[in-house]
Amino acid sequence: MNLSFFDQFTSPCLLGIPLTLLSLLFPALLIPSPGNRWVTNRLSTLQLWCIDLITKQLMTPLNKNGHKWALILTSLMILLLSINLLGLLPYTFTPTTQLSMNMALAFPLWLATLLTGLRNQPSISLGHLLPEGTPTPLIPALILIETTSLLIRPLALGVRLTANLTAGHLLIQLISTATTALLSIMPAVSALTSIILLLLTILEVAVAMIQAYVFVLLLSLYLQENI
């Protein structure tokens, strides 16, 4: 019984072939491609408005050198947002509940921001490891602490996204199981739990959007430190 709660996090397979790649590519098929007309349909207009809003929010804290990352960060934001929201539908699989995938997204992008800072301004990037005015006896300890905090950034990015989505999916499954089990025994309690389930689903929609935004926002902040 307990193991069945975690079956939703296993990658679906067809003839022994994992379908994770298909679940990653499917959200992109739902996004309409822009046409060559001046006036497009309402869906394309809404899509362009959302992309413009996301790009402005991410690029406002960055200088002109950071604007080169606009396409990468905006595309990552749309990908995570689409996957997280589609994963809330019944009988679907959420790839962002897998720590391996989140780390595969977080580590290369974090490393790219770090290497960008070391290439463009090595002294300033290394200066973040030692705050100004630090007493001499505390210098080795602070360098060790700052280096550790720098190296665990990609792990924190991946674990944060995985833990929030996994916890939400487990809560939804637990409450939905309780609602179904109590339907024939205590209909009043079952109705109450169904209301709680509806409110939790709305909360999870918000969490899916916020976590995608936080993931990309933290990457943009790491980039800001290095440019």
One Martini backbone bead per residue (centre of mass of N, CA, C, O) as a GRO file, in nm:
protein
  227
    1MET     BB    1   0.059   0.061  -0.022
    2ASN     BB    2   0.307   0.251   0.015
    3LEU     BB    3   0.438   0.195  -0.265
    4SER     BB    4   0.202   0.311  -0.448
    5PHE     BB    5   0.260   0.618  -0.392
    6PHE     BB    6   0.547   0.593  -0.572
    7ASP     BB    7   0.460   0.511  -0.867
    8GLN     BB    8   0.431   0.806  -0.994
    9PHE     BB    9   0.769   0.840  -0.999
   10THR     BB   10   0.791   0.647  -1.220
   11SER     BB   11   0.903   0.572  -1.517
   12PRO     BB   12   0.768   0.532  -1.806
   13CYS     BB   13   0.706   0.235  -2.008
   14LEU     BB   14   0.785   0.093  -2.345
   15LEU     BB   15   0.919  -0.193  -2.401
   16GLY     BB   16   1.152  -0.088  -2.187
   17ILE     BB   17   1.114   0.220  -2.261
   18PRO     BB   18   1.168   0.524  -2.167
   19LEU     BB   19   0.937   0.827  -2.153
   20THR     BB   20   1.083   1.092  -2.066
   21LEU     BB   21   1.146   1.235  -2.334
   22LEU     BB   22   0.848   1.262  -2.420
   23SER     BB   23   0.760   1.431  -2.167
   24LEU     BB   24   0.955   1.672  -2.249
   25LEU     BB   25   0.842   1.725  -2.552
   26PHE     BB   26   0.532   1.767  -2.529
   27PRO     BB   27   0.505   2.068  -2.432
   28ALA     BB   28   0.621   2.189  -2.701
   29LEU     BB   29   0.369   2.099  -2.881
   30LEU     BB   30   0.159   2.306  -2.734
   31ILE     BB   31   0.320   2.534  -2.859
   32PRO     BB   32   0.269   2.781  -3.062
   33SER     BB   33   0.374   2.888  -3.356
   34PRO     BB   34   0.476   3.148  -3.520
   35GLY     BB   35   0.374   3.352  -3.760
   36ASN     BB   36   0.354   3.579  -4.062
   37ARG     BB   37   0.158   3.755  -3.906
   38TRP     BB   38   0.052   4.032  -3.743
   39VAL     BB   39  -0.221   3.882  -3.677
   40THR     BB   40  -0.309   3.667  -3.439
   41ASN     BB   41  -0.411   3.474  -3.219
   42ARG     BB   42  -0.487   3.458  -2.888
   43LEU     BB   43  -0.276   3.246  -2.802
   44SER     BB   44  -0.025   3.385  -2.921
   45THR     BB   45  -0.059   3.651  -2.771
   46LEU     BB   46  -0.043   3.528  -2.485
   47GLN     BB   47   0.232   3.400  -2.519
   48LEU     BB   48   0.395   3.662  -2.580
   49TRP     BB   49   0.318   3.804  -2.317
   50CYS     BB   50   0.444   3.597  -2.122
   51ILE     BB   51   0.733   3.605  -2.233
   52ASP     BB   52   0.776   3.908  -2.186
   53LEU     BB   53   0.727   3.904  -1.880
   54ILE     BB   54   0.947   3.700  -1.803
   55THR     BB   55   1.189   3.850  -1.925
   56LYS     BB   56   1.165   4.108  -1.756
   57GLN     BB   57   1.191   3.975  -1.472
   58LEU     BB   58   1.481   3.843  -1.531
   59MET     BB   59   1.641   4.109  -1.668
   60THR     BB   60   1.632   4.353  -1.472
   61PRO     BB   61   1.888   4.286  -1.273
   62LEU     BB   62   2.050   4.292  -1.531
   63ASN     BB   63   2.276   4.348  -1.749
   64LYS     BB   64   2.381   4.342  -2.072
   65ASN     BB   65   2.545   4.078  -2.040
   66GLY     BB   66   2.289   3.909  -1.928
   67HIS     BB   67   2.100   3.923  -2.191
   68LYS     BB   68   2.219   3.663  -2.332
   69TRP     BB   69   2.030   3.474  -2.129
   70ALA     BB   70   1.730   3.502  -2.212
   71LEU     BB   71   1.669   3.244  -2.378
   72ILE     BB   72   1.747   3.032  -2.167
   73LEU     BB   73   1.571   3.124  -1.923
   74THR     BB   74   1.296   3.134  -2.067
   75SER     BB   75   1.292   2.841  -2.167
   76LEU     BB   76   1.318   2.714  -1.885
   77MET     BB   77   1.061   2.835  -1.768
   78ILE     BB   78   0.859   2.711  -1.970
   79LEU     BB   79   0.934   2.416  -1.925
   80LEU     BB   80   0.876   2.396  -1.619
   81LEU     BB   81   0.588   2.501  -1.627
   82SER     BB   82   0.469   2.284  -1.816
   83ILE     BB   83   0.549   2.030  -1.656
   84ASN     BB   84   0.418   2.099  -1.383
   85LEU     BB   85   0.123   2.134  -1.488
   86LEU     BB   86   0.093   1.858  -1.640
   87GLY     BB   87   0.153   1.682  -1.374
   88LEU     BB   88  -0.149   1.742  -1.250
   89LEU     BB   89  -0.261   1.547  -1.423
   90PRO     BB   90  -0.408   1.273  -1.487
   91TYR     BB   91  -0.204   1.022  -1.586
   92THR     BB   92   0.079   1.150  -1.526
   93PHE     BB   93   0.418   1.272  -1.573
   94THR     BB   94   0.684   1.414  -1.362
   95PRO     BB   95   1.011   1.491  -1.422
   96THR     BB   96   1.061   1.704  -1.170
   97THR     BB   97   1.063   1.456  -0.949
   98GLN     BB   98   1.352   1.415  -1.052
   99LEU     BB   99   1.670   1.461  -0.943
  100SER     BB  100   1.835   1.404  -1.199
  101MET     BB  101   1.707   1.622  -1.377
  102ASN     BB  102   1.750   1.874  -1.196
  103MET     BB  103   2.059   1.842  -1.191
  104ALA     BB  104   2.094   1.855  -1.505
  105LEU     BB  105   2.000   2.161  -1.497
  106ALA     BB  106   2.165   2.299  -1.262
  107PHE     BB  107   2.470   2.238  -1.296
  108PRO     BB  108   2.544   2.360  -1.580
  109LEU     BB  109   2.432   2.648  -1.521
  110TRP     BB  110   2.600   2.708  -1.274
  111LEU     BB  111   2.876   2.659  -1.410
  112ALA     BB  112   2.842   2.882  -1.623
  113THR     BB  113   2.829   3.120  -1.425
  114LEU     BB  114   3.104   3.066  -1.292
  115LEU     BB  115   3.281   3.076  -1.552
  116THR     BB  116   3.203   3.361  -1.633
  117GLY     BB  117   3.329   3.501  -1.385
  118LEU     BB  118   3.623   3.380  -1.414
  119ARG     BB  119   3.667   3.512  -1.698
  120ASN     BB  120   3.584   3.822  -1.657
  121GLN     BB  121   3.607   3.830  -1.306
  122PRO     BB  122   3.812   3.678  -1.100
  123SER     BB  123   3.854   3.861  -0.847
  124ILE     BB  124   3.553   3.904  -0.775
  125SER     BB  125   3.467   3.605  -0.756
  126LEU     BB  126   3.681   3.534  -0.533
  127GLY     BB  127   3.586   3.763  -0.329
  128HIS     BB  128   3.323   3.612  -0.226
  129LEU     BB  129   3.488   3.416  -0.025
  130LEU     BB  130   3.580   3.708   0.112
  131PRO     BB  131   3.499   3.926   0.321
  132GLU     BB  132   3.524   4.237   0.410
  133GLY     BB  133   3.692   4.264   0.717
  134THR     BB  134   3.821   4.006   0.800
  135PRO     BB  135   3.955   3.836   1.029
  136THR     BB  136   4.238   3.654   1.024
  137PRO     BB  137   4.148   3.390   1.187
  138LEU     BB  138   3.874   3.359   0.986
  139ILE     BB  139   3.960   3.302   0.694
  140PRO     BB  140   3.962   2.988   0.655
  141ALA     BB  141   3.669   2.939   0.748
  142LEU     BB  142   3.523   3.127   0.543
  143ILE     BB  143   3.626   2.997   0.285
  144LEU     BB  144   3.503   2.719   0.343
  145ILE     BB  145   3.207   2.810   0.369
  146GLU     BB  146   3.176   2.957   0.092
  147THR     BB  147   3.254   2.712  -0.081
  148THR     BB  148   3.028   2.528   0.014
  149SER     BB  149   2.790   2.717  -0.065
  150LEU     BB  150   2.868   2.717  -0.367
  151LEU     BB  151   2.856   2.396  -0.421
  152ILE     BB  152   2.539   2.362  -0.313
  153ARG     BB  153   2.355   2.509  -0.514
  154PRO     BB  154   2.263   2.286  -0.716
  155LEU     BB  155   2.144   2.102  -0.497
  156ALA     BB  156   1.932   2.306  -0.395
  157LEU     BB  157   1.779   2.334  -0.658
  158GLY     BB  158   1.697   2.035  -0.700
  159VAL     BB  159   1.570   1.972  -0.420
  160ARG     BB  160   1.353   2.189  -0.411
  161LEU     BB  161   1.190   2.098  -0.657
  162THR     BB  162   1.148   1.801  -0.577
  163ALA     BB  163   1.019   1.832  -0.291
  164ASN     BB  164   0.771   2.006  -0.360
  165LEU     BB  165   0.642   1.817  -0.575
  166THR     BB  166   0.637   1.552  -0.414
  167ALA     BB  167   0.465   1.648  -0.175
  168GLY     BB  168   0.215   1.732  -0.338
  169HIS     BB  169   0.153   1.457  -0.472
  170LEU     BB  170   0.121   1.296  -0.209
  171LEU     BB  171  -0.112   1.457  -0.088
  172ILE     BB  172  -0.312   1.412  -0.316
  173GLN     BB  173  -0.316   1.100  -0.298
  174LEU     BB  174  -0.398   1.070  -0.002
  175ILE     BB  175  -0.666   1.234  -0.013
  176SER     BB  176  -0.798   1.076  -0.248
  177THR     BB  177  -0.795   0.803  -0.103
  178ALA     BB  178  -0.967   0.894   0.140
  179THR     BB  179  -1.217   0.983  -0.023
  180THR     BB  180  -1.279   0.703  -0.147
  181ALA     BB  181  -1.294   0.536   0.123
  182LEU     BB  182  -1.526   0.739   0.263
  183LEU     BB  183  -1.778   0.734   0.075
  184SER     BB  184  -1.930   0.467   0.202
  185ILE     BB  185  -1.906   0.546   0.512
  186MET     BB  186  -1.843   0.886   0.509
  187PRO     BB  187  -1.977   1.128   0.323
  188ALA     BB  188  -1.914   1.390   0.480
  189VAL     BB  189  -1.607   1.351   0.501
  190SER     BB  190  -1.562   1.319   0.197
  191ALA     BB  191  -1.655   1.606   0.123
  192LEU     BB  192  -1.440   1.751   0.290
  193THR     BB  193  -1.189   1.622   0.148
  194SER     BB  194  -1.262   1.729  -0.136
  195ILE     BB  195  -1.223   2.025  -0.066
  196ILE     BB  196  -0.931   1.997   0.020
  197LEU     BB  197  -0.837   1.889  -0.255
  198LEU     BB  198  -0.909   2.140  -0.419
  199LEU     BB  199  -0.728   2.340  -0.259
  200LEU     BB  200  -0.463   2.180  -0.306
  201THR     BB  201  -0.462   2.200  -0.613
  202ILE     BB  202  -0.442   2.506  -0.625
  203LEU     BB  203  -0.178   2.518  -0.466
  204GLU     BB  204  -0.011   2.342  -0.669
  205VAL     BB  205  -0.027   2.535  -0.902
  206ALA     BB  206   0.129   2.758  -0.757
  207VAL     BB  207   0.382   2.590  -0.694
  208ALA     BB  208   0.460   2.522  -0.987
  209MET     BB  209   0.509   2.820  -1.066
  210ILE     BB  210   0.703   2.912  -0.838
  211GLN     BB  211   0.931   2.699  -0.877
  212ALA     BB  212   1.006   2.780  -1.162
  213TYR     BB  213   1.079   3.074  -1.089
  214VAL     BB  214   1.291   3.018  -0.867
  215PHE     BB  215   1.493   2.859  -1.032
  216VAL     BB  216   1.554   3.091  -1.239
  217LEU     BB  217   1.609   3.324  -1.042
  218LEU     BB  218   1.861   3.200  -0.907
  219LEU     BB  219   2.026   3.188  -1.165
  220SER     BB  220   2.020   3.497  -1.215
  221LEU     BB  221   2.164   3.566  -0.947
  222TYR     BB  222   2.423   3.412  -1.009
  223LEU     BB  223   2.483   3.576  -1.261
  224GLN     BB  224   2.498   3.857  -1.126
  225GLU     BB  225   2.756   3.793  -0.954
  226ASN     BB  226   2.936   3.727  -1.243
  227ILE     BB  227   2.883   4.033  -1.402
   0.00000   0.00000   0.00000
